[in-house]
Coordinates of C-alpha atoms and ligand atoms in Angstrom, one line a residue:
M1 CA 23.3 -5.2 14.9
G2 CA 21.5 -5.8 11.6
K3 CA 19.7 -3.3 9.4
K4 CA 16.1 -2.9 10.7
V5 CA 13.3 -1.4 8.7
G6 CA 9.7 -0.7 10.0
I7 CA 6.8 -0.5 7.7
I8 CA 3.4 1.0 8.7
G9 CA 0.6 0.0 6.4
V10 CA 1.1 -3.4 4.9
G11 CA -1.4 -3.2 2.1
H12 CA -0.3 -3.5 -1.6
V13 CA 2.6 -1.1 -1.3
G14 CA 3.8 -2.0 2.2
S15 CA 3.8 -5.8 1.6
T16 CA 5.4 -5.5 -1.8
T17 CA 8.1 -3.2 -0.3
A18 CA 8.7 -5.7 2.5
Y19 CA 9.1 -8.5 -0.1
T20 CA 11.5 -6.4 -2.2
L21 CA 13.6 -5.5 0.8
I22 CA 13.9 -9.2 1.6
Q23 CA 14.6 -10.4 -1.9
K24 CA 17.2 -7.7 -2.5
Q25 CA 18.8 -8.4 0.9
I26 CA 18.5 -4.8 1.9
A27 CA 17.2 -5.4 5.4
D28 CA 18.1 -7.9 8.1
E29 CA 15.0 -7.3 10.2
L30 CA 11.5 -6.1 9.4
V31 CA 8.8 -4.8 11.8
L32 CA 5.3 -4.6 10.2
F33 CA 2.5 -2.4 11.6
D34 CA -1.1 -2.2 10.4
K35 CA -4.4 -1.5 12.1
N36 CA -5.6 -4.8 10.6
E37 CA -4.0 -7.5 12.8
K38 CA -5.0 -10.3 10.5
I39 CA -3.1 -8.7 7.6
V40 CA 0.0 -8.4 9.7
E41 CA -0.1 -12.0 10.8
A42 CA -0.8 -13.2 7.2
E43 CA 1.9 -11.1 5.6
I44 CA 4.5 -12.2 8.2
N45 CA 3.7 -15.9 7.5
D46 CA 3.7 -15.3 3.7
L47 CA 7.0 -13.4 3.8
I48 CA 8.6 -16.1 5.9
Q49 CA 7.5 -18.7 3.4
G50 CA 8.6 -16.4 0.6
Q51 CA 12.2 -16.7 1.8
I52 CA 12.6 -20.4 2.5
G53 CA 15.6 -21.5 0.5
N54 CA 17.1 -18.1 0.4
E55 CA 20.7 -17.8 1.6
S56 CA 19.8 -15.5 4.5
T57 CA 16.7 -15.1 6.6
V58 CA 15.2 -11.8 7.5
R59 CA 13.6 -11.8 10.9
I60 CA 10.0 -10.3 10.9
K61 CA 8.0 -9.0 13.8
G62 CA 4.5 -7.4 13.9
N63 CA 2.7 -4.6 15.6
D64 CA 5.2 -4.2 18.4
L65 CA 5.7 -0.5 19.2
S66 CA 8.7 -1.3 21.4
Q67 CA 10.6 -2.1 18.2
L68 CA 10.1 1.3 16.6
A69 CA 12.9 3.1 18.4
S70 CA 15.5 0.7 17.1
C71 CA 14.4 0.9 13.4
D72 CA 17.0 2.5 11.1
V73 CA 14.3 3.3 8.5
F74 CA 10.6 3.6 9.0
I75 CA 8.4 3.5 5.8
F76 CA 5.0 5.1 6.0
S77 CA 2.7 3.5 3.6
A78 CA -0.7 3.4 5.4
G79 CA -3.7 4.6 3.4
K80 CA -6.9 3.5 1.7
I81 CA -6.2 3.0 -2.0
E82 CA -9.8 2.2 -2.9
L83 CA -10.6 5.9 -2.3
L84 CA -8.8 6.5 -5.6
A85 CA -10.8 4.0 -7.6
G86 CA -12.3 5.6 -10.7
G87 CA -9.2 7.6 -11.3
A88 CA -9.6 10.3 -8.6
D89 CA -6.8 12.8 -7.9
R90 CA -4.5 11.6 -5.1
F91 CA -5.9 14.6 -3.1
E92 CA -9.0 12.5 -2.5
E93 CA -7.1 10.3 0.0
L94 CA -6.1 13.2 2.2
S95 CA -9.1 13.3 4.5
F96 CA -8.3 9.6 5.4
T97 CA -4.5 9.7 5.4
K98 CA -4.3 12.9 7.5
K99 CA -6.0 11.0 10.3
V100 CA -3.5 8.2 10.0
V101 CA -0.7 10.8 10.5
E102 CA -2.5 12.3 13.5
E103 CA -2.8 8.8 15.0
W104 CA 0.8 7.7 14.3
A105 CA 2.9 10.9 14.7
P106 CA 2.5 10.9 18.5
K107 CA 3.4 7.2 18.6
I108 CA 6.5 7.8 16.5
K109 CA 7.5 10.8 18.7
A110 CA 6.9 8.9 22.0
S111 CA 8.9 5.9 20.8
G112 CA 12.1 7.9 20.6
F113 CA 12.6 6.9 16.9
N114 CA 15.7 8.5 15.7
G115 CA 16.1 7.0 12.2
I116 CA 15.0 8.1 8.8
L117 CA 11.3 8.2 7.9
L118 CA 10.4 7.6 4.3
S119 CA 6.8 8.5 3.4
V120 CA 5.0 7.0 0.5
T121 CA 1.3 7.7 1.5
N122 CA -0.6 10.1 -0.8
P123 CA -0.9 12.9 -1.4
C124 CA 2.8 12.4 -0.9
D125 CA 4.2 15.9 -0.7
V126 CA 1.4 17.0 1.7
I127 CA 1.5 14.0 4.0
V128 CA 5.2 14.1 4.4
R129 CA 5.1 17.7 5.5
Y130 CA 2.3 17.0 8.0
L131 CA 4.3 14.0 9.3
Q132 CA 7.3 16.2 9.8
E133 CA 5.4 18.9 11.6
L134 CA 3.6 16.5 14.0
T135 CA 6.7 14.2 14.7
G136 CA 9.1 17.1 14.9
L137 CA 11.8 15.0 13.2
P138 CA 14.6 17.0 11.6
K139 CA 13.7 17.9 8.0
N140 CA 16.7 16.0 6.5
K141 CA 15.6 12.8 8.3
I142 CA 12.1 12.7 6.9
F143 CA 11.2 12.8 3.2
G144 CA 8.8 11.3 0.7
T145 CA 9.3 9.1 -2.3
G146 CA 8.1 12.1 -4.3
T147 CA 8.7 12.0 -8.1
S148 CA 11.1 8.9 -7.9
L149 CA 8.3 6.8 -9.3
D150 CA 7.2 9.4 -11.9
T151 CA 10.8 9.6 -13.1
A152 CA 10.9 5.9 -13.6
R153 CA 7.7 6.1 -15.6
M154 CA 9.1 8.9 -17.7
K155 CA 12.2 6.7 -18.4
Q156 CA 9.9 3.9 -19.5
A157 CA 7.9 6.1 -21.9
V158 CA 11.0 7.8 -23.4
G159 CA 12.9 4.5 -23.5
E160 CA 10.0 2.9 -25.4
G161 CA 9.7 5.9 -27.7
F162 CA 13.3 5.7 -28.7
G163 CA 13.9 1.9 -28.5
V164 CA 16.3 2.3 -25.6
H165 CA 16.3 0.5 -22.2
P166 CA 14.8 2.8 -19.5
N167 CA 18.1 2.5 -17.5
S168 CA 19.9 4.3 -20.4
V169 CA 17.5 7.3 -20.1
K170 CA 18.7 10.0 -17.7
G171 CA 16.8 12.9 -16.3
Y172 CA 14.0 13.9 -13.9
V173 CA 10.4 14.4 -13.3
L174 CA 10.1 17.2 -10.8
W175 CA 7.7 18.8 -8.3
E176 CA 4.4 17.4 -7.1
H177 CA 3.8 13.6 -7.0
G178 CA 0.5 14.4 -8.7
E179 CA -1.2 16.3 -11.5
T180 CA 1.2 19.3 -11.7
Q181 CA 4.4 17.1 -11.9
F182 CA 6.7 18.2 -14.7
I183 CA 9.1 16.4 -17.0
A184 CA 12.2 18.6 -16.9
W185 CA 13.1 18.1 -20.6
S186 CA 16.3 20.1 -20.2
T187 CA 17.6 17.2 -18.0
V188 CA 16.3 14.2 -20.1
R189 CA 19.2 12.6 -22.1
I190 CA 20.1 9.5 -23.9
A191 CA 23.9 9.0 -24.5
E192 CA 24.3 12.6 -23.2
Q193 CA 22.2 14.0 -26.0
Q194 CA 19.2 16.1 -24.9
V195 CA 16.2 14.1 -26.0
A196 CA 13.9 17.1 -26.6
N197 CA 16.4 18.7 -29.0
G198 CA 14.8 18.5 -32.5
L199 CA 11.6 16.9 -31.2
S200 CA 8.3 18.3 -32.5
A201 CA 5.8 19.8 -29.9
E202 CA 3.5 16.9 -30.9
K203 CA 6.1 14.2 -30.1
I204 CA 6.9 15.9 -26.8
E205 CA 3.2 16.0 -25.9
Y206 CA 2.9 12.3 -26.9
L207 CA 5.8 11.3 -24.6
E208 CA 4.3 13.4 -21.8
K209 CA 1.0 11.6 -22.2
E210 CA 2.6 8.2 -22.3
A211 CA 4.6 9.0 -19.1
S212 CA 1.5 10.1 -17.3
A213 CA -0.5 7.1 -18.6
A214 CA 2.2 4.7 -17.4
G215 CA 0.8 5.1 -13.9
S216 CA -3.0 5.3 -14.7
R217 CA -2.8 2.3 -17.0
I218 CA -1.7 0.1 -14.1
F219 CA -4.1 1.7 -11.7
L220 CA -7.1 1.3 -14.0
G221 CA -6.3 -2.4 -14.5
K222 CA -5.7 -3.4 -10.9
I223 CA -6.9 -0.5 -8.8
Y224 CA -3.5 -0.2 -7.1
T225 CA 0.1 0.0 -8.1
C226 CA 2.9 -1.8 -6.2
Y227 CA 6.0 -3.0 -7.9
G228 CA 7.2 0.3 -9.3
I229 CA 6.8 2.2 -6.0
A230 CA 8.2 -0.8 -3.9
N231 CA 11.3 -0.7 -6.2
Q232 CA 11.8 3.0 -5.5
A233 CA 11.1 2.7 -1.8
A234 CA 13.7 -0.2 -1.6
K235 CA 16.2 1.7 -3.6
I236 CA 15.9 4.7 -1.3
T237 CA 16.1 2.5 1.8
K238 CA 19.2 0.9 0.5
A239 CA 20.8 4.3 -0.2
I240 CA 20.2 5.2 3.4
L241 CA 21.3 1.9 5.0
T242 CA 24.5 1.8 2.9
D243 CA 25.3 5.5 3.1
A244 CA 25.4 5.4 -0.7
D245 CA 25.4 9.2 -1.4
V246 CA 23.2 8.7 -4.5
V247 CA 21.1 11.4 -6.1
I248 CA 17.4 10.4 -6.3
P249 CA 14.4 12.7 -7.0
V250 CA 12.4 12.6 -3.8
S251 CA 10.0 14.9 -1.9
A252 CA 12.5 17.0 0.0
Y253 CA 12.0 20.2 2.1
S254 CA 12.3 23.4 0.2
E255 CA 13.6 26.2 2.5
S256 CA 12.4 28.9 0.1
E257 CA 8.8 27.7 0.0
K258 CA 8.6 26.0 3.4
L259 CA 7.1 22.8 2.0
Y260 CA 8.1 19.4 0.6
I261 CA 8.3 19.0 -3.2
G262 CA 9.9 16.5 -5.6
Q263 CA 13.5 17.4 -6.5
P264 CA 16.9 15.7 -6.8
A265 CA 18.5 15.0 -3.4
L266 CA 21.7 13.4 -2.2
I267 CA 20.7 10.5 0.0
G268 CA 22.8 8.7 2.5
A269 CA 22.9 7.5 6.2
S270 CA 21.7 10.9 7.6
G271 CA 18.8 11.0 5.1
I272 CA 18.9 14.0 2.8
K273 CA 22.5 15.4 2.8
K274 CA 21.7 18.1 0.3
T275 CA 19.4 19.2 -2.5
F276 CA 20.6 20.9 -5.7
D277 CA 19.9 24.3 -7.2
L278 CA 18.6 23.6 -10.6
T279 CA 19.1 25.8 -13.6
L280 CA 15.5 26.1 -14.8
T281 CA 14.2 27.2 -18.2
E282 CA 11.3 29.7 -18.1
D283 CA 8.8 26.9 -18.6
E284 CA 10.3 25.0 -15.8
Q285 CA 10.1 28.0 -13.4
L286 CA 6.4 28.4 -14.3
S287 CA 5.8 24.7 -13.6
W288 CA 7.5 25.0 -10.2
R289 CA 5.2 27.9 -9.3
R290 CA 2.1 25.8 -10.4
S291 CA 3.2 22.8 -8.3
V292 CA 4.1 25.0 -5.2
E293 CA 0.7 26.6 -5.3
K294 CA -1.2 23.3 -5.7
I295 CA 0.8 21.7 -2.8
K296 CA 0.0 24.8 -0.6
E297 CA -3.6 24.6 -1.5
M298 CA -3.8 20.9 -0.6
Y299 CA -2.0 21.5 2.6
A300 CA -4.4 24.3 3.5
A301 CA -7.2 21.7 3.3
I302 CA -5.8 19.8 6.3
Ligands
NAD1 N1 4.0 7.9 -3.5 C1 3.8 7.0 -4.5 O1 4.4 7.0 -5.6 C2 2.7 6.0 -4.3 C3 2.5 4.9 -5.2 C4 1.5 4.0 -4.9 C5 0.7 4.2 -3.8 N2 0.9 5.2 -3.0 C6 0.1 5.4 -1.8 O2 0.5 4.5 -0.8 C7 -0.5 4.3 0.2 C8 -0.8 2.8 0.3 O3 -1.3 2.2 -0.9 P1 -1.8 0.7 -0.9 O4 -2.1 0.4 -2.3 O5 -0.9 -0.1 -0.2 O6 -3.1 0.9 -0.1 P2 -4.0 -0.2 0.6 O7 -5.3 0.3 0.9 O8 -3.8 -1.5 -0.1 O9 -3.2 -0.5 2.0 C9 -3.2 0.5 3.0 C10 -2.9 -0.2 4.4 O10 -2.9 0.8 5.4 C11 -3.5 0.2 6.5 N3 -4.0 1.3 7.4 C12 -5.0 2.2 7.2 N4 -5.1 3.0 8.2 C13 -4.2 2.7 9.2 C14 -3.9 3.1 10.5 N5 -4.6 4.1 11.1 N6 -2.9 2.5 11.1 C15 -2.2 1.5 10.6 N7 -2.5 1.0 9.3 C16 -3.5 1.6 8.6 C17 -4.7 -0.6 6.0 O11 -5.2 -1.5 6.9 C18 -4.0 -1.2 4.7 O12 -3.5 -2.5 5.1 C19 -1.7 5.0 -0.4 O13 -1.8 6.3 0.2 C20 -1.4 5.2 -1.9 O14 -2.1 6.2 -2.5 C21 1.8 6.1 -3.2

């Protein structure tokens, strides 16, 4: 049996994730779902052509609910990105995406799907909680991409600021995948040295602005983003399918607050194997509270 990944919503994010999973040889089989039948057919054909000449071939099926139960991972990336055109907060997509959850959660439940559900759809921390509640999937088996993308963007900004490759920057962006996200400077290191040590408040503020602009610059240019998030979704999917036990900042369930929020988590075949208690500075504790309150407020709007 090969590794089978389902993707619902094959717009910019879903289709790029499918392509990334193929090119990195992470999945053996894909099942694509979208309310737009033409998109599914077109993407299947394009993805088949996109792997001609590759050493292995990924089988791809479309809009077949009978395939859902046998998916090892199901990626939820349905939405309507044009609602965020003009630079609106990700919250603006909620009135649309909550309905997609209400449509799909019963189908996922009825299918007997027993794999890991990875949610990308915005607002990420709110949608993943709603999906968990409506599907009833165990909380370790459903989580969101959370601040994995924001962490990559922070690494880009800090790397560029210090003339170092982003892969050599360690550390995390935590909490909401949204406006209240927080660069945990106490965790950000290059060659084990804390980057924030000795930095002026102006330089820190500059790097924070650069990290946050790393996303909006792309969005304002093309009105969607796809490669960065597809890379994170593929990396997380690989960690699940290979039982890799890697630590990635994702939107994981917080028992203390009873909600999903971006934090480092150990990811393997059973989904989230554990989260980590972080030693937080006073500022970081305040930022946690701000994010928790914002996520609660957004959830209340459902
Ligand atoms: N978490 C992150 O870091 C991150 C990053 C980028 C985008 N996103 C989010 O991912 C989602 C997708 O972004 P995109 O750029 O691909 O959007 P998009 O508008 O290009 O594509 C969304 C797709 O979902 C499909 N869809 C909508 N309603 C559906 C339904 N009821 N059933 C099945 N399919 C349905 C649409 O037909 C479309 O093909 C958005 O919510 C976006 O905000 C999250």
